[in-house]
Tab-separated table of C-alpha atoms in Angstrom:
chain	number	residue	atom	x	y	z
A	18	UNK	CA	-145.307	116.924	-44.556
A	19	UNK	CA	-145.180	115.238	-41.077
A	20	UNK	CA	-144.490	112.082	-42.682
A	21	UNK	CA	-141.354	113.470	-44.149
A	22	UNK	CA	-140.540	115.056	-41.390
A	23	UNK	CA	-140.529	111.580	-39.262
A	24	UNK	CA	-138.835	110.001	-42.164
A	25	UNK	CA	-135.993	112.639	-42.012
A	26	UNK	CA	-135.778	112.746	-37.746
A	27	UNK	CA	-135.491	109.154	-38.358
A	28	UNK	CA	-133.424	108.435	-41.591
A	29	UNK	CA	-130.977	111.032	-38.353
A	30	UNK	CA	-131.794	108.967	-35.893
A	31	UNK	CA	-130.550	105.892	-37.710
A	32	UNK	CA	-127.344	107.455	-38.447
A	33	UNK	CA	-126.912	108.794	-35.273
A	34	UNK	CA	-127.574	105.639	-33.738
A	35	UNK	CA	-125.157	103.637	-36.116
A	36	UNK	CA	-122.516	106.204	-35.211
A	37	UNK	CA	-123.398	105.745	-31.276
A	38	UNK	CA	-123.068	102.423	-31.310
A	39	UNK	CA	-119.841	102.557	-33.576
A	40	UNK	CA	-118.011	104.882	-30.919
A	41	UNK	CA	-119.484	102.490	-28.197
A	42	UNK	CA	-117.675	99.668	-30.117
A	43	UNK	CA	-114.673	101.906	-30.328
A	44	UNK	CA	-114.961	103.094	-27.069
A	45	UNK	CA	-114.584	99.671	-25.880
A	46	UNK	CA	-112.225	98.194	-27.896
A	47	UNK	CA	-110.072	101.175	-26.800
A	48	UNK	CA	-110.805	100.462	-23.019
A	49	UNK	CA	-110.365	96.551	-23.592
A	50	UNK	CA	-106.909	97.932	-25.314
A	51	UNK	CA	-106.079	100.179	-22.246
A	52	UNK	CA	-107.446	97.137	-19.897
A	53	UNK	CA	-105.543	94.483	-21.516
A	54	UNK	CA	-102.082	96.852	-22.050
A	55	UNK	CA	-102.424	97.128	-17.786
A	56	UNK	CA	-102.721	93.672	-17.541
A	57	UNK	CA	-100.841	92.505	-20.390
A	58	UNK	CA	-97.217	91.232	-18.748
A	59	UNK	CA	-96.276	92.861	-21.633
A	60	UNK	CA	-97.128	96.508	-20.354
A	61	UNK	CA	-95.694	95.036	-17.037
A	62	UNK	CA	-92.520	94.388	-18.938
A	63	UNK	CA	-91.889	97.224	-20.714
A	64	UNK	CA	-92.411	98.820	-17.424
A	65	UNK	CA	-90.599	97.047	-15.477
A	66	UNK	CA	-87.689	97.587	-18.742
A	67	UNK	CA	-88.049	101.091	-18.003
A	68	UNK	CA	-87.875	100.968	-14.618
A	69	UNK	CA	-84.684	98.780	-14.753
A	70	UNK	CA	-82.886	100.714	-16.939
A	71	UNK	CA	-83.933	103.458	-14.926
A	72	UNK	CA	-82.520	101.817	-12.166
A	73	UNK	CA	-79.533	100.825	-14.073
A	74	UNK	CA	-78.926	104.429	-15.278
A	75	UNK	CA	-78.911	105.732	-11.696
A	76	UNK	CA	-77.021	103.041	-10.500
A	77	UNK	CA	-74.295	104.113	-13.218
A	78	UNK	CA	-74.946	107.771	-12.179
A	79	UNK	CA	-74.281	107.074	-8.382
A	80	UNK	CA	-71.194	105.165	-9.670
A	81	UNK	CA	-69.804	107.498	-11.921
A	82	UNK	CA	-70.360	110.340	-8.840
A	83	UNK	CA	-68.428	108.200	-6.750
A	84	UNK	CA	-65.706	107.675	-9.609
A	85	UNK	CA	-66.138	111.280	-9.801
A	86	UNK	CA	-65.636	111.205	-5.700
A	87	UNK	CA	-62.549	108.782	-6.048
A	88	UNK	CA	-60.900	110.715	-8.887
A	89	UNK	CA	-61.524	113.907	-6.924
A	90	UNK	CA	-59.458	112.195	-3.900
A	91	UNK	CA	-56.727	111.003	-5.840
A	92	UNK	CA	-56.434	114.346	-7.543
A	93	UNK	CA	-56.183	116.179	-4.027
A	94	UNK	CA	-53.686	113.353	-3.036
A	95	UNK	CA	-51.616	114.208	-6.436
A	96	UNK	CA	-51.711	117.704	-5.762
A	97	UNK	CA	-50.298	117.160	-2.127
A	98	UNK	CA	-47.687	114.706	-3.888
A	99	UNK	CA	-46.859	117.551	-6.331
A	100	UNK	CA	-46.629	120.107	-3.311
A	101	UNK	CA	-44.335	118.000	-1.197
A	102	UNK	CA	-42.304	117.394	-4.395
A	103	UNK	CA	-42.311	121.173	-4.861
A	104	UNK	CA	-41.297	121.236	-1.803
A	105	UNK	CA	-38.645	119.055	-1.347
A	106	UNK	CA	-37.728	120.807	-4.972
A	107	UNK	CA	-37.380	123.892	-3.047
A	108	UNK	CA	-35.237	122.624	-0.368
A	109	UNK	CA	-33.123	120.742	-2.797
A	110	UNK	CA	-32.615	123.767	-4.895
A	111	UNK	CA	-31.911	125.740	-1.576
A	112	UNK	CA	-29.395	122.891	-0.265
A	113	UNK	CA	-27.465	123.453	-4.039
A	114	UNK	CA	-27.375	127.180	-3.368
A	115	UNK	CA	-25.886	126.876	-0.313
A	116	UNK	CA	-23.423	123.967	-1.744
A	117	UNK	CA	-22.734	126.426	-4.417
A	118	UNK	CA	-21.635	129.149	-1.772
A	119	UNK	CA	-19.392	126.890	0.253
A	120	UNK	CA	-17.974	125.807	-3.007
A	121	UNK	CA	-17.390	129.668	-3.571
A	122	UNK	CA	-15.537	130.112	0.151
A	123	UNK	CA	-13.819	126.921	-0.527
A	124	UNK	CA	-12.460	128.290	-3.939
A	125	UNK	CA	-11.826	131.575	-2.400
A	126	UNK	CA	-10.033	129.866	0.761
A	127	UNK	CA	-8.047	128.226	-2.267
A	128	UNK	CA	-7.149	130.734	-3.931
A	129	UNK	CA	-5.759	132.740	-0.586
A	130	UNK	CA	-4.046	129.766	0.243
A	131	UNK	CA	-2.300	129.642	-2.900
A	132	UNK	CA	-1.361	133.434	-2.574
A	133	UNK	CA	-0.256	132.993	0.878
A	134	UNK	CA	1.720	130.037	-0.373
A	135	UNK	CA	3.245	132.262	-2.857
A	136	UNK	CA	3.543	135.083	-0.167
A	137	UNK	CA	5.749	132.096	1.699
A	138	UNK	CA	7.840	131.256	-1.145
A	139	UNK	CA	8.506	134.702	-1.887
A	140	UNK	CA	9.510	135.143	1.887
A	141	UNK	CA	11.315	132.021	1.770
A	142	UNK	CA	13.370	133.211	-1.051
A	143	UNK	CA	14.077	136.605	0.411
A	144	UNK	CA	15.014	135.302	3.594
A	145	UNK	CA	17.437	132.828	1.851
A	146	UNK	CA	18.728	135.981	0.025
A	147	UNK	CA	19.008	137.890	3.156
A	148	UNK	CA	20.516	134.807	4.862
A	149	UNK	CA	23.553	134.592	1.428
A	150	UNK	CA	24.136	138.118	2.323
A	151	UNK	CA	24.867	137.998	6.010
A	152	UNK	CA	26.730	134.895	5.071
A	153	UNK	CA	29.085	137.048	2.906
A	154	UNK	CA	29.219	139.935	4.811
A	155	UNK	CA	30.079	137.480	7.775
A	156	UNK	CA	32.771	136.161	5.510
A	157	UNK	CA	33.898	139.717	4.946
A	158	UNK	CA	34.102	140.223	8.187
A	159	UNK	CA	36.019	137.173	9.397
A	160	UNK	CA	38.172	137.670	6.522
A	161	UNK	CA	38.736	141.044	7.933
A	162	UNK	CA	39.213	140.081	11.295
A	163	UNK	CA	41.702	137.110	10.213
A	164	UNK	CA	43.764	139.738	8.404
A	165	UNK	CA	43.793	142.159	11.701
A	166	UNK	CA	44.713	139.271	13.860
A	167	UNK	CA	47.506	138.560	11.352
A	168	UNK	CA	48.536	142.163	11.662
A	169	UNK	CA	48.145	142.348	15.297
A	170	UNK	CA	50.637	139.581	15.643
A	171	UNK	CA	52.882	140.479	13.049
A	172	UNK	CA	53.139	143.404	15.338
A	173	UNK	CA	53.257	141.904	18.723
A	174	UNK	CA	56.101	139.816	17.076
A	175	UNK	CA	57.718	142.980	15.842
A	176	UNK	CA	57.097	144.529	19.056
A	177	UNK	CA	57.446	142.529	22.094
A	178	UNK	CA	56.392	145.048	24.704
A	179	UNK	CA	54.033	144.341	27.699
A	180	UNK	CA	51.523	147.025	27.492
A	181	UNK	CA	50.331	145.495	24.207
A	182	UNK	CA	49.354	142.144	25.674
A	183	UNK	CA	45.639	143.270	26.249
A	184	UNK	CA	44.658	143.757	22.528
A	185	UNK	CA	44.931	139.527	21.515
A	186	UNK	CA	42.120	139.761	24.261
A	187	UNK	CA	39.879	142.473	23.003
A	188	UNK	CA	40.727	140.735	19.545
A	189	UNK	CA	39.205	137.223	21.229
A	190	UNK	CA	35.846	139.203	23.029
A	191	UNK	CA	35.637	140.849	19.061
A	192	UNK	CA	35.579	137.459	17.892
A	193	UNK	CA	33.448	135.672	20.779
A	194	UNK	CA	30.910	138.342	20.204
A	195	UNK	CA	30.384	138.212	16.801
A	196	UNK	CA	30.270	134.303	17.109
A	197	UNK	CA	27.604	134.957	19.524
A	198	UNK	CA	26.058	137.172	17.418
A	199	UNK	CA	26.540	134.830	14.066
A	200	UNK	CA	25.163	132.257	16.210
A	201	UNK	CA	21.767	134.526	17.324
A	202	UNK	CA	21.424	135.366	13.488
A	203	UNK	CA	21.463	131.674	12.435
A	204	UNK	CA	19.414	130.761	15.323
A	205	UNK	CA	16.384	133.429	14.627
A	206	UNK	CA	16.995	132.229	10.546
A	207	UNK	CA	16.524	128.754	11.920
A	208	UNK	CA	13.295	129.594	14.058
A	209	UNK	CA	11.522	131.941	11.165
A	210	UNK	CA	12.501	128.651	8.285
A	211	UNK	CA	11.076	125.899	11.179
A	212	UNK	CA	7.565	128.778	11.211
A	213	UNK	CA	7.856	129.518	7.657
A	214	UNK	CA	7.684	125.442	7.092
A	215	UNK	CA	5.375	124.779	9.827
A	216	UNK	CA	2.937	127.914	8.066
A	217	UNK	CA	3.672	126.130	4.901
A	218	UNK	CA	2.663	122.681	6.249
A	219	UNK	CA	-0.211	124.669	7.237
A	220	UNK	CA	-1.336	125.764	4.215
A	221	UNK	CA	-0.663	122.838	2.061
A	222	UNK	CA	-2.954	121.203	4.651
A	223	UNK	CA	-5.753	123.442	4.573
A	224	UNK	CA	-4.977	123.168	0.060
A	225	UNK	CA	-5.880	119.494	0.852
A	226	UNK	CA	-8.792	120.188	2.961
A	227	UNK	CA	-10.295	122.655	0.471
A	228	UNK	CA	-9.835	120.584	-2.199
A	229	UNK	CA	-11.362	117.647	-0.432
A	230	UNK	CA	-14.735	119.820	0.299
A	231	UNK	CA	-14.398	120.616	-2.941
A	232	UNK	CA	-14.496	117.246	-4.387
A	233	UNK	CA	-17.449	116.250	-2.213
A	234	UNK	CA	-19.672	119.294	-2.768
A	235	UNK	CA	-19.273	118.830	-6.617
A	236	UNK	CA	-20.523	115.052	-5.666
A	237	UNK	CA	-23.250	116.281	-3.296
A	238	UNK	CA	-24.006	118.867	-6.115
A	239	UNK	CA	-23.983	115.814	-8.549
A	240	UNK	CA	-26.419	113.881	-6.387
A	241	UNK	CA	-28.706	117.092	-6.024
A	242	UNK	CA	-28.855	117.351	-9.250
A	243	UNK	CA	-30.132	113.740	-9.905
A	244	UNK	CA	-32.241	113.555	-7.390
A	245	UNK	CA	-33.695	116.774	-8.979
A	246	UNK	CA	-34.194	115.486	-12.653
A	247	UNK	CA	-35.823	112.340	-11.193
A	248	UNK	CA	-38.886	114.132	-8.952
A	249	UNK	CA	-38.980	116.807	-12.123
A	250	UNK	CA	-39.763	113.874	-14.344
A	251	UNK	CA	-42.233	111.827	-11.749
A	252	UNK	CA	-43.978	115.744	-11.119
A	253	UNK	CA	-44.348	115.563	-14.918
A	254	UNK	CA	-45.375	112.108	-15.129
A	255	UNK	CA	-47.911	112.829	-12.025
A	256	UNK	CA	-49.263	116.143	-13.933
A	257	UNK	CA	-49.426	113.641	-17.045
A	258	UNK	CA	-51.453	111.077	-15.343
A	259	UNK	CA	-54.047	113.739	-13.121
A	260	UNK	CA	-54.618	115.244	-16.770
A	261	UNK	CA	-55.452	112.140	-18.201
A	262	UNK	CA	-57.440	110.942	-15.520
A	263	UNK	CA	-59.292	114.297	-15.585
A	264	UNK	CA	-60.313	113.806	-18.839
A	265	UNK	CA	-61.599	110.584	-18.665
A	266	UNK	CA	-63.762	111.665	-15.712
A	267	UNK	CA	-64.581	114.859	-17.386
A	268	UNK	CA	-65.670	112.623	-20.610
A	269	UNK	CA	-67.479	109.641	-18.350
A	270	UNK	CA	-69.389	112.621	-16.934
A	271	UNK	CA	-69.801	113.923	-20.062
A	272	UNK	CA	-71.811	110.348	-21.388
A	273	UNK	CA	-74.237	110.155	-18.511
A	274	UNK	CA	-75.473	113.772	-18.774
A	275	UNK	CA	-75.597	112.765	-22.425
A	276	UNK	CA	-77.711	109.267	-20.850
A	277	UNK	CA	-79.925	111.670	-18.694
A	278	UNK	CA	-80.871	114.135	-21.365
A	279	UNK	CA	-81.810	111.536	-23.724
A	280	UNK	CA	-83.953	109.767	-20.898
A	281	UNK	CA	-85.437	112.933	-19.396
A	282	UNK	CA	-86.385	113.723	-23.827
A	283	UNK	CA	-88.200	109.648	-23.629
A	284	UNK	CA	-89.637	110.634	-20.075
A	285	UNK	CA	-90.874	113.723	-21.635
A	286	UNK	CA	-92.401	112.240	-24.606
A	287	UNK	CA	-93.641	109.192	-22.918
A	288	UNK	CA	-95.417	111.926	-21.003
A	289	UNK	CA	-96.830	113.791	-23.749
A	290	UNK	CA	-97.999	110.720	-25.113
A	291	UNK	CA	-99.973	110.054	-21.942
A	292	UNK	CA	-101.205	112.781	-22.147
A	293	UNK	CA	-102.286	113.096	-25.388
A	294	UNK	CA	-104.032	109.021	-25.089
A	295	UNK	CA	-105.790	110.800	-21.970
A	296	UNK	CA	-107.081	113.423	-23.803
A	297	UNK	CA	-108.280	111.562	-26.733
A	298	UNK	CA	-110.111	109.304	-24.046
A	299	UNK	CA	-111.743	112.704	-22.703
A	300	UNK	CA	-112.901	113.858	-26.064
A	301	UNK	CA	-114.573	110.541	-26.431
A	302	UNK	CA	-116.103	110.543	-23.548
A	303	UNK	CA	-117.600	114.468	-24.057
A	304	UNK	CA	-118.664	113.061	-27.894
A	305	UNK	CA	-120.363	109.820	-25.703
A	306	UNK	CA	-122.428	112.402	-23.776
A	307	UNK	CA	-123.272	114.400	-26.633
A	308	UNK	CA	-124.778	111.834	-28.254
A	309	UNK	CA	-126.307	109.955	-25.347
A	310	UNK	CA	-128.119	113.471	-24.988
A	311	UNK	CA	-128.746	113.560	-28.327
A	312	UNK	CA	-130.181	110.078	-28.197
A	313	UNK	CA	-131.805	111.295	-24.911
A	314	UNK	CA	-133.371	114.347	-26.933
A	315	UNK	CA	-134.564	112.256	-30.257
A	316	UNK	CA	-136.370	109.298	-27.741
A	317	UNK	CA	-138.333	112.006	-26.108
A	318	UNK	CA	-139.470	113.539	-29.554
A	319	UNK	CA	-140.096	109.998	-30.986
A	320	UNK	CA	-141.850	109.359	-27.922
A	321	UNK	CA	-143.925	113.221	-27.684
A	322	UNK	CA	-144.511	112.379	-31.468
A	323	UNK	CA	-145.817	108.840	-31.142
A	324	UNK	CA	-148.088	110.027	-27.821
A	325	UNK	CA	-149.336	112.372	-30.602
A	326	UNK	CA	-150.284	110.167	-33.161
A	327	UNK	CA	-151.815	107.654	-30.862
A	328	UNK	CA	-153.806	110.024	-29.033
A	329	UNK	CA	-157.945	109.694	-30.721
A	330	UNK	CA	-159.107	112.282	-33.169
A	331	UNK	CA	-161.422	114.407	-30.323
């Protein structure tokens, strides 16, 4: 019964032992493995690989945040542009406004100079009226006159008598006054034509200036109005180009937090593979002691046992 029991501790031993010293072999195969993949240039390679493209990645990174920097410049630069264009918009627009109001006054001042020009003719044509009528009643009253100095001397022929002598005198004052007083009227008709003319003058004058400011508003206005469409279409062409380039930037940006996950994901695994090789390399090494104890345990029994058996019968 002890017999079998020594052959069955050792048929365990044996397989013990084979399975010790195929874990040793193992063991170091794995560490020659790990030793070699430190030493390797290959290892060295792939980490110097990873720590290029790494290096290359946050070279891109710092890159694309100065891009980002640049892009961020020129779009506060474009936005200035489009406020001093909005500006300059505003002052344009204001400048037509106010071209548009003189424009108004100047077609008002037009249009009163056109009614006082009527208002002249009108007064023109009433004062020639006024001037036929005194002209006939003037003739009247010559006519008149004529026929009373006719009849005056009819009579001073008829009557040739002293006392009369005096009237071919008061006849002469009649007729000196009312010269005098034909020549006042023509001379006051002369003097309100020479101011009706000069007012006319005046106002076809001031028709010619109006018109003239006029003509070059509508030009300035023309002008305005070009040099509006062209800074609406660069603003639009500006907006174009900041949306565009804010895309790009927002897409570029878009790819190297794409980059970054995926390497932070191989970083991550990489780790978890570490990890895992390191843990693996721990179990190992508890299953080494487990058996060395084992080991341990089985020499001392083979050794108790063969004290035993050596020791003499008394």
């Amino acid at each position: 019964e002890e017999s079998l029991q020594m052959w069955d501790l050792n048929k365990r031993l044996e397989a013990y032992l084979a399975r010790v010293k195929f874990l040793e072999e193992e063991n170091e195969v794995l560490r020659a493995e790990i030793q070699s993949t430190k030493s390797s240039p290959a290892g060295d390679s792939w980490r110097m690989k990873y720590e290029e493209e790494l290096r290359a990645l946050r070279d891109a990174l710092d890159h694309a945040f100065r891009e980002k920097c640049m892009a961020e410049l020129a779009r506060d630069n474009l936005y200035e542009e489009v406020q001093q264009v909005k500006s300059r918009c505003q002052k344009e627009q204001a400048a037509r406004e106010e071209a548009k109001k003189q424009l108004s006054l100047s077609r008002k001042e037009l249009e009163e100079e056109r009614r006082a020009q009527i208002w002249l003719k009108e007064r023109a044509v009433q004062l020639e009226k006024e001037v036929e009528a005194l002209l006939e009643v003037h003739e009247e009253e010559k006519a008149g006159l004529d026929q009373e100095i006719a009849s005056f001397s009819h009579s001073l022929e008829s009557f040739r008598c002293a006392p009369v002598a005096f009237q071919p005198v008061e006849v002469e004052d009649y007729s000196k006054r009312l010269s005098e007083i034909w020549k006042g009227a023509v001379e006051t008709y002369k003097t309100e034509v020479s101011q009706l003319e000069g007012s006319l003058c005046q106002a076809k004058e001031n028709l010619w200036k109006a018109v003239e400011d006029n003509q070059q508003s509508q030009l300035q206005l023309q002008h305005l109005e070009k040099d509006l469409a062209g800074l609406k279409a660069r603003k639009e062409m500006l907006e174009e180009s900041l949306a565009q380039q804010w895309q790009e930037q927002r897409g570029e940006a878009e790819k190297f937090q794409l980059a970054m996950e995926a390497l932070e994901q191989e970083q991550q695994s990489l780790r978890v593979q570490i990890a895992r090789v390191l843990e693996d390399r721990q179990q190992l090494m508890h299953l080494k002691m487990s058996l060395s104890l084992e080991v341990a345990t089985y020499r001392t029994l083979l050794e108790a046992e063969s004290t035993r058996l050596q020791m003499p019968a008394g």
